[in-house]
Short mmCIF file of C-alpha atoms in Angstrom, two decimals:
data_model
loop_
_atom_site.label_atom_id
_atom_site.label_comp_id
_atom_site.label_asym_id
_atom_site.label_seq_id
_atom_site.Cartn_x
_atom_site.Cartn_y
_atom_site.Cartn_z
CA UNK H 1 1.53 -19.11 23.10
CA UNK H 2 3.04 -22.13 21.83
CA UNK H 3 5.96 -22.43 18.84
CA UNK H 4 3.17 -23.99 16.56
CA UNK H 5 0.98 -21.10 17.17
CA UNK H 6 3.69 -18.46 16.75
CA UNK H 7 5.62 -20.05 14.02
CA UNK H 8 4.01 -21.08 10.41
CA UNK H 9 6.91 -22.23 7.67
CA UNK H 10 7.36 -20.08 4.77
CA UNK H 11 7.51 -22.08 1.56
CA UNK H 12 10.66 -22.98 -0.18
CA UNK H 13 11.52 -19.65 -1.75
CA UNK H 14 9.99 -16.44 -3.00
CA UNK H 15 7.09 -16.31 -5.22
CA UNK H 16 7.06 -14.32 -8.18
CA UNK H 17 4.69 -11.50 -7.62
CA UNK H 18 4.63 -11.53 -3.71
CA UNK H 19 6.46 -13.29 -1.16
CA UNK H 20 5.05 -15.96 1.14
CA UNK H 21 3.87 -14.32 4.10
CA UNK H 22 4.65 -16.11 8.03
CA UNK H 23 3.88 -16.11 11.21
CA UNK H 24 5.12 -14.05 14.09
CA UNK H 25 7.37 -13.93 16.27
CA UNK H 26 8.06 -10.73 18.49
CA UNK H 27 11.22 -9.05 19.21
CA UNK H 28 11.75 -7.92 22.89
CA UNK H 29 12.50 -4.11 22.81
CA UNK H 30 16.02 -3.10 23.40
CA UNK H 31 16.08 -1.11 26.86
CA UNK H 32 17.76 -0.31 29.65
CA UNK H 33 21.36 1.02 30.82
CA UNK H 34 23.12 -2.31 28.87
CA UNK H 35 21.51 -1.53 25.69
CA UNK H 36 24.64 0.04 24.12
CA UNK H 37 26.64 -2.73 25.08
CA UNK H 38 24.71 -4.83 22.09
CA UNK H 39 25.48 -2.07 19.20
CA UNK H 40 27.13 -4.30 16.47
CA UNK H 41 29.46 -1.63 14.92
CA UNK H 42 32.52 0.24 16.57
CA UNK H 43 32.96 4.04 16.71
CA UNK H 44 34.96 4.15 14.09
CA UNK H 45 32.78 1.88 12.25
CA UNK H 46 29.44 4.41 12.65
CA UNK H 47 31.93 7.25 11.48
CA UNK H 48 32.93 5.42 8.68
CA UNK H 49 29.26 5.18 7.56
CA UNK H 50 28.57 8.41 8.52
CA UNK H 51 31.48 9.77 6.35
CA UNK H 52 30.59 7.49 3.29
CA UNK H 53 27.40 9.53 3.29
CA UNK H 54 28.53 12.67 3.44
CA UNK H 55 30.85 11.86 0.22
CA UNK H 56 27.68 10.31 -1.65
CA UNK H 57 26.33 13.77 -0.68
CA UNK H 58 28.98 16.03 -1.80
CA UNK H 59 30.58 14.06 -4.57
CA UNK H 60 27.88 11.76 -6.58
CA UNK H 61 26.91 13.36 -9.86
CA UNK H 62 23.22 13.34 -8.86
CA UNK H 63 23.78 14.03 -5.09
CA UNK H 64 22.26 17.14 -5.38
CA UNK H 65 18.74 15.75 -7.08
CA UNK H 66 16.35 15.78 -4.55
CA UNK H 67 15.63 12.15 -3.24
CA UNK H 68 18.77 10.70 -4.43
CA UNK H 69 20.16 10.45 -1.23
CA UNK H 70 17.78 9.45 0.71
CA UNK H 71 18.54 8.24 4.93
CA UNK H 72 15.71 5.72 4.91
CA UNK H 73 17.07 3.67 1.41
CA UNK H 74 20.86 3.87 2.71
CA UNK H 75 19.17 2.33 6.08
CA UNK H 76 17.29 -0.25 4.53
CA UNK H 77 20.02 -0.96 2.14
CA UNK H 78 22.65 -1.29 5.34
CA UNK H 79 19.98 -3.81 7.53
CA UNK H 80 19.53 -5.50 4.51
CA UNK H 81 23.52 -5.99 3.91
CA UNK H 82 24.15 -7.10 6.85
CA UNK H 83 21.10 -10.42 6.99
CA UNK H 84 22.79 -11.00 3.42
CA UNK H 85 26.04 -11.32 5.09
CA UNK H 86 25.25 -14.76 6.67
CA UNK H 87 24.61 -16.55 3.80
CA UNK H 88 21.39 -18.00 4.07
CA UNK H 89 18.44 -16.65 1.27
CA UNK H 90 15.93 -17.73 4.04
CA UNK H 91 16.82 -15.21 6.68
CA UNK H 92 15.97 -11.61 5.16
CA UNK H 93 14.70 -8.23 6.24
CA UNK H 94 11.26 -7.09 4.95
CA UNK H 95 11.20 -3.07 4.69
CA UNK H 96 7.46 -2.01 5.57
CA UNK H 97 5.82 -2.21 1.91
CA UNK H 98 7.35 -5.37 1.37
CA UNK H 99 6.16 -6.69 4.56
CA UNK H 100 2.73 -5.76 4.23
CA UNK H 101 2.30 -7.33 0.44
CA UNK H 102 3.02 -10.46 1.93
CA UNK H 103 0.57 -10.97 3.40
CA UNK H 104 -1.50 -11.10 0.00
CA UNK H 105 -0.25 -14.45 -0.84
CA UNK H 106 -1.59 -16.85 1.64
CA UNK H 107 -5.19 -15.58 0.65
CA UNK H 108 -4.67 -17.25 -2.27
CA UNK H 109 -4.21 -14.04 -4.80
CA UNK H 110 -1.39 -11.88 -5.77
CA UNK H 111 -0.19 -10.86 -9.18
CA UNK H 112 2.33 -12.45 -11.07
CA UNK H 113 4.48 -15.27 -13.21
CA UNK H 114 3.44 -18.40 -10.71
CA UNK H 115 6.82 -19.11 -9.81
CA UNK H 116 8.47 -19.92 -6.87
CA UNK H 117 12.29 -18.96 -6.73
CA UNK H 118 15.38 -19.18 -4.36
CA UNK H 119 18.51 -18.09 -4.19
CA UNK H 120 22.20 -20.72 -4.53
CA UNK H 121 25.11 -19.70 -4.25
CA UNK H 122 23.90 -16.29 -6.59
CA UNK H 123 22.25 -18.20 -8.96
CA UNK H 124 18.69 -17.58 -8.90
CA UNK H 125 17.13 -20.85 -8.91
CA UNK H 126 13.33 -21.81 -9.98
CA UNK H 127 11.45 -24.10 -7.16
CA UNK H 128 8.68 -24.63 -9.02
CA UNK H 129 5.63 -23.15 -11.78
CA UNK H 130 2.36 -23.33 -10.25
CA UNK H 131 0.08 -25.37 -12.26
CA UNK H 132 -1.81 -23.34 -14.53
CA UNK H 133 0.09 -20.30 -14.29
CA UNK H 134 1.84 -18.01 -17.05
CA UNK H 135 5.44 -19.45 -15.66
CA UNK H 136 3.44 -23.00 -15.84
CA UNK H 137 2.21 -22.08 -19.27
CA UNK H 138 5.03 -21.58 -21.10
CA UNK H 139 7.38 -24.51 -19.55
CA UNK H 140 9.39 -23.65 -16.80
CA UNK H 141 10.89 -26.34 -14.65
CA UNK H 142 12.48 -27.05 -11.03
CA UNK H 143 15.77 -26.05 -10.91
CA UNK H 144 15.61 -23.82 -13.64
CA UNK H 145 18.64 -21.00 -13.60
CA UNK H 146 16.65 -17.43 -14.32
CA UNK H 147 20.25 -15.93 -16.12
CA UNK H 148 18.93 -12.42 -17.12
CA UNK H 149 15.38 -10.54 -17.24
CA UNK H 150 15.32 -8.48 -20.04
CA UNK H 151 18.63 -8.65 -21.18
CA UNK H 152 20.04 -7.48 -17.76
CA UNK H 153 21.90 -10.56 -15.37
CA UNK H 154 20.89 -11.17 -12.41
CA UNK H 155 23.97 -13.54 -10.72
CA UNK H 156 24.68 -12.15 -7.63
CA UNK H 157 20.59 -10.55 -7.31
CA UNK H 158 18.75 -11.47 -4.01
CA UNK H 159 15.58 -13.01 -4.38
CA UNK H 160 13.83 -10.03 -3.26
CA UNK H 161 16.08 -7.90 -6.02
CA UNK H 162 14.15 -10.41 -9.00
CA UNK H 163 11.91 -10.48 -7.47
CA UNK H 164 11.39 -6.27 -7.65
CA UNK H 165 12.57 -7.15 -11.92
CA UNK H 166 10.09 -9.35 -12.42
CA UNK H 167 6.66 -7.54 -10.99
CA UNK H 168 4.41 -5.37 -13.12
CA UNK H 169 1.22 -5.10 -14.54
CA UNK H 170 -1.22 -7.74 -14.94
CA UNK H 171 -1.08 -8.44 -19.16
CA UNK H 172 2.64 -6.63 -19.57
CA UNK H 173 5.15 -9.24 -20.80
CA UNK H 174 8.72 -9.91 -18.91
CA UNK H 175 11.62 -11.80 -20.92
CA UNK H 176 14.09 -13.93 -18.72
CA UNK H 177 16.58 -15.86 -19.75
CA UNK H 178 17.16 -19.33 -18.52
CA UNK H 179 20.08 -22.34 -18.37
CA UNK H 180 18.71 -25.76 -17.99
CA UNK H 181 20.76 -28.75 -17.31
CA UNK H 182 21.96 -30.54 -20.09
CA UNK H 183 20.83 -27.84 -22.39
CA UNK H 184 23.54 -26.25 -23.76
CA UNK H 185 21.98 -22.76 -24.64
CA UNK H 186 20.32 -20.14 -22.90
CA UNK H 187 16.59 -20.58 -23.35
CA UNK H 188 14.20 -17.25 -23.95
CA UNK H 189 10.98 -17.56 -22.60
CA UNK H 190 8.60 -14.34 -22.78
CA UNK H 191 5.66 -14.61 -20.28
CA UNK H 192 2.98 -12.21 -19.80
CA UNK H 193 2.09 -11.73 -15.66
CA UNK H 194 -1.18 -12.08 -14.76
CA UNK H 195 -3.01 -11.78 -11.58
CA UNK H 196 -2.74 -15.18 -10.10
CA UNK H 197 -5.53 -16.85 -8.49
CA UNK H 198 -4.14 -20.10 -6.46
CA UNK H 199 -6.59 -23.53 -5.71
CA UNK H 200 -4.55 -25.40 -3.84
CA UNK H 201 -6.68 -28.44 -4.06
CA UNK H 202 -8.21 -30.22 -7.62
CA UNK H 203 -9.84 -33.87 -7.31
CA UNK H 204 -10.46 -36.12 -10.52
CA UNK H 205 -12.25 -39.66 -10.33
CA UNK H 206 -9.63 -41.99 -12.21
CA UNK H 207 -11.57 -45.33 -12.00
CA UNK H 208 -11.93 -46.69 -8.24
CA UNK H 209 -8.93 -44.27 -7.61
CA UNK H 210 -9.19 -40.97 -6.64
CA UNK H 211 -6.60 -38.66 -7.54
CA UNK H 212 -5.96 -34.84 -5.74
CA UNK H 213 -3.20 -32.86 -6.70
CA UNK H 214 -2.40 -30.07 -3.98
CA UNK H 215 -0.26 -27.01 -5.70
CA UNK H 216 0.06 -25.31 -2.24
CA UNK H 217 -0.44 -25.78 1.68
CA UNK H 218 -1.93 -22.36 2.33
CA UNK H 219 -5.04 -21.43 4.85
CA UNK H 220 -7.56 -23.00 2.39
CA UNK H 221 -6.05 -26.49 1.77
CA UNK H 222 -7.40 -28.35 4.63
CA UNK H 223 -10.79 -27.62 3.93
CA UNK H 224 -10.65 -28.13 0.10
CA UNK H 225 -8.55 -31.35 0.77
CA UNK H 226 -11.53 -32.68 3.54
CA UNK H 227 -14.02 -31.44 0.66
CA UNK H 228 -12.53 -33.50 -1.99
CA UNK H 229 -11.87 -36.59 0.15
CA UNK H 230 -15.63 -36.45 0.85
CA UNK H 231 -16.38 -36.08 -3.10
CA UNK H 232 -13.73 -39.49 -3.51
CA UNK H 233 -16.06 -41.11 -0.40
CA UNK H 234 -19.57 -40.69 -2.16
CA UNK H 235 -17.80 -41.74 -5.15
CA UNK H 236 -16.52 -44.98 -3.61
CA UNK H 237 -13.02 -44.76 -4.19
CA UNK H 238 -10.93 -47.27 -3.04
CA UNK H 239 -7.72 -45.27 -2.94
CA UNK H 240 -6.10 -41.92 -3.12
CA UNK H 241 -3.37 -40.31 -5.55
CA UNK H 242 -1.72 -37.36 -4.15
CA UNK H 243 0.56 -35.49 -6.21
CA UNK H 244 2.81 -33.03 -4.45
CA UNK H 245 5.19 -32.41 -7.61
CA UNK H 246 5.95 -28.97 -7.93
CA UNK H 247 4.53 -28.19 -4.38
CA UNK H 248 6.82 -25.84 -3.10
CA UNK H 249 5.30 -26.25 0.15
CA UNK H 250 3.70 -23.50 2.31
CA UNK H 251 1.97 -22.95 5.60
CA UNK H 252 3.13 -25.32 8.80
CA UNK H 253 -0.32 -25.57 10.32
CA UNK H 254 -1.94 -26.60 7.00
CA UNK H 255 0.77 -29.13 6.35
CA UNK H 256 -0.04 -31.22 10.14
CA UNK H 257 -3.79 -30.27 9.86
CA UNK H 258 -3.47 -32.33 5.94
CA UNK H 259 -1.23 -35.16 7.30
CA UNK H 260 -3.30 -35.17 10.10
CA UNK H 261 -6.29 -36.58 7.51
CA UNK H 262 -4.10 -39.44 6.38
CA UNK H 263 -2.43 -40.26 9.95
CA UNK H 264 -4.22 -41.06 12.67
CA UNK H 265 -1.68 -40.31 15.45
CA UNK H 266 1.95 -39.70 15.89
CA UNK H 267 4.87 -37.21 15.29
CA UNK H 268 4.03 -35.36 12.08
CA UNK H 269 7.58 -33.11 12.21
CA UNK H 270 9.79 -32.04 14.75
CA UNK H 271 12.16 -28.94 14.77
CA UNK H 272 15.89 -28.70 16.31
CA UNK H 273 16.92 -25.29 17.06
CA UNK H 274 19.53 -23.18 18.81
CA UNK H 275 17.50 -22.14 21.78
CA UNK H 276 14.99 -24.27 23.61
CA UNK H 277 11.67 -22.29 21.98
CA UNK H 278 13.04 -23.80 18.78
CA UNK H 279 12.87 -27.07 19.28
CA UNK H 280 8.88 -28.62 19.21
CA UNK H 281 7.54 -31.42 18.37
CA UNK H 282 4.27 -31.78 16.04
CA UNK H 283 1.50 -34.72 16.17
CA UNK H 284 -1.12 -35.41 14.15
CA UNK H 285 -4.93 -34.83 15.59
CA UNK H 286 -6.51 -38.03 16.02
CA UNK H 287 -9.96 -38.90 14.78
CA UNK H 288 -9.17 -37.19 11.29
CA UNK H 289 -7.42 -39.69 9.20
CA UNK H 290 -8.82 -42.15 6.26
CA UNK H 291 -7.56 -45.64 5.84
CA UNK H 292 -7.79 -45.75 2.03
CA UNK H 293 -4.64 -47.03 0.52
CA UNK H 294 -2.51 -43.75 -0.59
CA UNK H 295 0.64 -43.55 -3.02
CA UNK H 296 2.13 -39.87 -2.96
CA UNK H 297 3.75 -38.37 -5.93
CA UNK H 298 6.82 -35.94 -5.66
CA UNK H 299 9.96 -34.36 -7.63
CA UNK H 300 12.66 -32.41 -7.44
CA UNK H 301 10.12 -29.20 -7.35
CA UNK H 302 8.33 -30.56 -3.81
CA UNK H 303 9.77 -28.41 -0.83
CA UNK H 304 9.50 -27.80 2.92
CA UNK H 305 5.79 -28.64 3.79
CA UNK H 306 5.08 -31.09 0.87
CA UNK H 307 8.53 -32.40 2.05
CA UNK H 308 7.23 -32.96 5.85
CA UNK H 309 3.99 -34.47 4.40
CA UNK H 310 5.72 -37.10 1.96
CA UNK H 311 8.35 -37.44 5.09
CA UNK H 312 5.44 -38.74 7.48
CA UNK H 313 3.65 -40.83 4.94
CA UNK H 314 7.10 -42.70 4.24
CA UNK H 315 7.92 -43.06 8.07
CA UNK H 316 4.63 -44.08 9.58
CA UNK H 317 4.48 -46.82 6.35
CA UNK H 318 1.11 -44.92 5.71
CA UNK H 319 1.68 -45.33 1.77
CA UNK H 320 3.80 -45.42 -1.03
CA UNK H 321 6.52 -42.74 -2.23
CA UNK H 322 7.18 -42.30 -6.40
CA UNK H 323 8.84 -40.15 -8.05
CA UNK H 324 12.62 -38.40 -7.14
CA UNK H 325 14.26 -37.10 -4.80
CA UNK H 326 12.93 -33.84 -2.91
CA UNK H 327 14.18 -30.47 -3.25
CA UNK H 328 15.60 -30.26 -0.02
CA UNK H 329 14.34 -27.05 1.56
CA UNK H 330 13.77 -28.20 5.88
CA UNK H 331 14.12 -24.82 7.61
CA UNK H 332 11.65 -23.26 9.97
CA UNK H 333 11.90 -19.41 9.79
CA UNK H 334 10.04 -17.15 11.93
CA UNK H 335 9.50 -13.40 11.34
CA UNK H 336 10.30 -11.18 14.17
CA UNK H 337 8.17 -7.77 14.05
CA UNK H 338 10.57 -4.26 14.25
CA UNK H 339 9.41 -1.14 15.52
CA UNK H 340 9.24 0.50 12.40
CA UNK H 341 7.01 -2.15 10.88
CA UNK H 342 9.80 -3.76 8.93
CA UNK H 343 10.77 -7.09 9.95
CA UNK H 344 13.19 -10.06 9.44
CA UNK H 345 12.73 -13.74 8.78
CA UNK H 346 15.04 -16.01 10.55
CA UNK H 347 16.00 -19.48 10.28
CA UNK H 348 15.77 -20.58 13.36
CA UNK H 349 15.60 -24.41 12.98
CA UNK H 350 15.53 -27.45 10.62
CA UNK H 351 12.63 -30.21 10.11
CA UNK H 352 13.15 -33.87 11.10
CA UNK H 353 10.95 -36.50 10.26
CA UNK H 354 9.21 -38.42 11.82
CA UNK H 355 12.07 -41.01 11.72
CA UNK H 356 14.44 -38.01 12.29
CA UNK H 357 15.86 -37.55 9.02
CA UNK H 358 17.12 -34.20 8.57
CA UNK H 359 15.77 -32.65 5.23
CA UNK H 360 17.39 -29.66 4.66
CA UNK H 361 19.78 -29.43 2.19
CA UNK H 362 19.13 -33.46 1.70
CA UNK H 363 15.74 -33.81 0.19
CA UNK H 364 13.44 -36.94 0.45
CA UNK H 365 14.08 -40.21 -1.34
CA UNK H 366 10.97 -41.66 -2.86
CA UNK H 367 9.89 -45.72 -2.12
CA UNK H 368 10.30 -46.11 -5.29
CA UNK H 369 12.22 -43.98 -7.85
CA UNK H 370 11.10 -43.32 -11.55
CA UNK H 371 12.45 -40.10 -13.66
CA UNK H 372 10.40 -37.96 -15.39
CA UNK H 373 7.77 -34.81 -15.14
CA UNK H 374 4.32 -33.66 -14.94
CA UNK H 375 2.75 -33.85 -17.82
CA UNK H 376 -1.02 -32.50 -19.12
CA UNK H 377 -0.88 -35.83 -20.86
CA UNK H 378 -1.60 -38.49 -18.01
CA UNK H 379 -0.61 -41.29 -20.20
CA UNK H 380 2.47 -39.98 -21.05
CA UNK H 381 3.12 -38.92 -17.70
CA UNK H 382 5.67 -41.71 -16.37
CA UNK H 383 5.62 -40.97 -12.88
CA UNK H 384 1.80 -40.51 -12.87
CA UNK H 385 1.60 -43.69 -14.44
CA UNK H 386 3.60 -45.93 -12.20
CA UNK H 387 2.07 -43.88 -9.15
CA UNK H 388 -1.58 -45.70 -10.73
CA UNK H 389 -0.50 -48.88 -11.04
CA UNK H 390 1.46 -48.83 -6.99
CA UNK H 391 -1.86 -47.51 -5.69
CA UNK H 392 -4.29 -50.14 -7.77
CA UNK H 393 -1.91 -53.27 -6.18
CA UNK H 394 -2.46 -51.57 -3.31
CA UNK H 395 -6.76 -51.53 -4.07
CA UNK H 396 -6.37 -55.37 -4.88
CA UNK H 397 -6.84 -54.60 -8.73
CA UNK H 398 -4.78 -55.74 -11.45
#
């Protein structure tokens, strides 16, 4: 089985509601007459622990209450400690219900906000708002700073530990708190969840142009993408718009299999690793692509897969970049499957481009740079706008 077969990229953060399911990857079982030779703690370290719950059990208040102290929590709680320890929001463990409601997401359904988060340096950061979701709704940008959800701060939270805050029923309202640069208050923002149901293609006829925006790279986009460029075909369009702002990115197969309809050949993304598995190499499948003249939109809310797809356009000179700079998310992480059905996400490499630009932590530099944000409002939209007029030079029109 090959890396691109076992590995798919999870998007840029977490996703309000669920978390972005992966692929797998399996984790040899520990056996044999060495295997205590790879325990990670010291006697004294496993007494320790052992002796911190036996005072939780004696002395806590509510140590006696039945489930209070409970093994299974204080394990979860210790695995999970020690992935925090390293640093990096993108390697986590998944306890066995979390796990399993992941894999809701890439369906293309799951309840709630429509946001996509991360975590920096213990500020909780938004990605991006899904168009057309509550989160969308009521204004929430990239790079927002979620401060507190209802009235209780979050600095320091995981992403999973917001995440947990900001679930609940469909139609129940949740009130976070957010900073926004150069804002000097906190802003309120009450938003009601809803169960979220995510196209991640939509195609409009703008003149001769044709003009896609895709909110997501999950298992449906290739086939709604081939669909619409069809639609812009029998249509006659003489050039495509694709606007990846606020696309936090998504599934690795669906990002080469969508390049792979705009470039006809050559190195889509590669991936530099630790350990020989972890290093690949993808290419675009020939005999897909269109030639139609293409300008690609993104911001500061495009991550990881919309990140490799922009990355290929620019390098292969297929079209035109607009907009700003990228958000910067170009880790692979592959889940490895425990025992116990729990299971951890690991970084285990970073995206190049084509050109073998590093993205992670970087973020993608547009052709052409203009400031501003999506707007419902098309002609107020200045990055839509200039994206139009790039693409119709491109079409021969004035």
């Amino acid at each position: 089985m090959s890396l691109k077969e076992r590995i798919k990229n999870l998007s840029a953060g977490i996703i309000i509601g669920v978390l972005l399911s992966a692929g797998v990857y399996m984790v040899p079982q520990a056996v044999g007459s060495d295997w205590g030779k790879g325990l990670p703690f010291t006697p004294q370290q496993l007494a320790i622990m052992k002796q911190i719950k036996l005072a939780l059990q004696t002395y806590q208040v509510d140590g006696d209450k039945e489930g209070k102290i409970d093994d299974k929590k204080m394990y979860y709680g210790a695995v999970k400690g020690m992935v925090s320890s390293i640093d990096d929001p993108f390697t986590r463990f998944v306890d066995p219900k979390g796990l399993q409601e992941e894999q809701i997401e890439m369906e293309g359904e799951y309840g709630g906000l429509g946001i996509y988060i991360t975590t920096r340096e213990g500020h909780t950061t938004v990605i991006a708002p899904i168009e057309n979701t509550p989160a969308d709704k009521v204004g929430l940008k990239p790079l927002d700073e979620i401060v507190k959800v209802e009235n209780k701060s979050v600095y320091g939270l995981s992403s999973e530990e917001v995440v947990k805050m900001l679930r609940g029923p469909a139609g129940k309202a949740v009130k976070i708190w957010v900073r926004r640069k150069k804002v000097d208050k906190l802003i309120p923002f009450t938003i009601v969840r809803e169960i979220i149901k995510i196209k991640s293609v939509r195609y409009e006829k703008v003149g001769n142009a044709a003009y896609i925006k895709i909110n997501q790279f999950n298992l449906k986009t290739d086939s709604e993408l081939a669909a619409a460029i069809k639609t812009a075909r029998a249509n006659k369009a003489k050039g495509i718009l694709v606007d990846l702002r606020n696309n936090p990115g998504g599934l690795l197969d669906s990002c080469v299999n969508v390049t792979s309809q705009f470039i006809d050949k050559g190195v889509v993304v590669s991936m530099k690793g630790r350990f020989e598995k972890a290093n690949d190499t993808l290419y675009a499948h020939e005999g897909r692509a269109n030639d139609l003249p293409l300008v690609v939109l993104v911001n500061e809310g495009s991550a990881s897969a919309s990140e490799i797809f922009a990355g290929a356009v620019k390098d292969h000179k297929r079209g035109t970049i607009v907009g700003t700079k990228t958000f910067g998310k170009g880790s692979v992480q592959s889940l490895f499957n425990l025992p116990d059905k729990s299971g951890i996400y690991i970084t285990i490499a970073r995206y190049a481009t084509p050109s073998g630009f590093i993205l992670d932590h970087k973020g993608l530099e547009p052709n052409i740079k203009v400031v501003g944000e999506p707007l419902k409002d098309k002609k107020a939209d200045k990055q839509y706008q200039k994206a139009l007029s790039v693409l119709k030079k491109a079409m021969g029109e004035k």
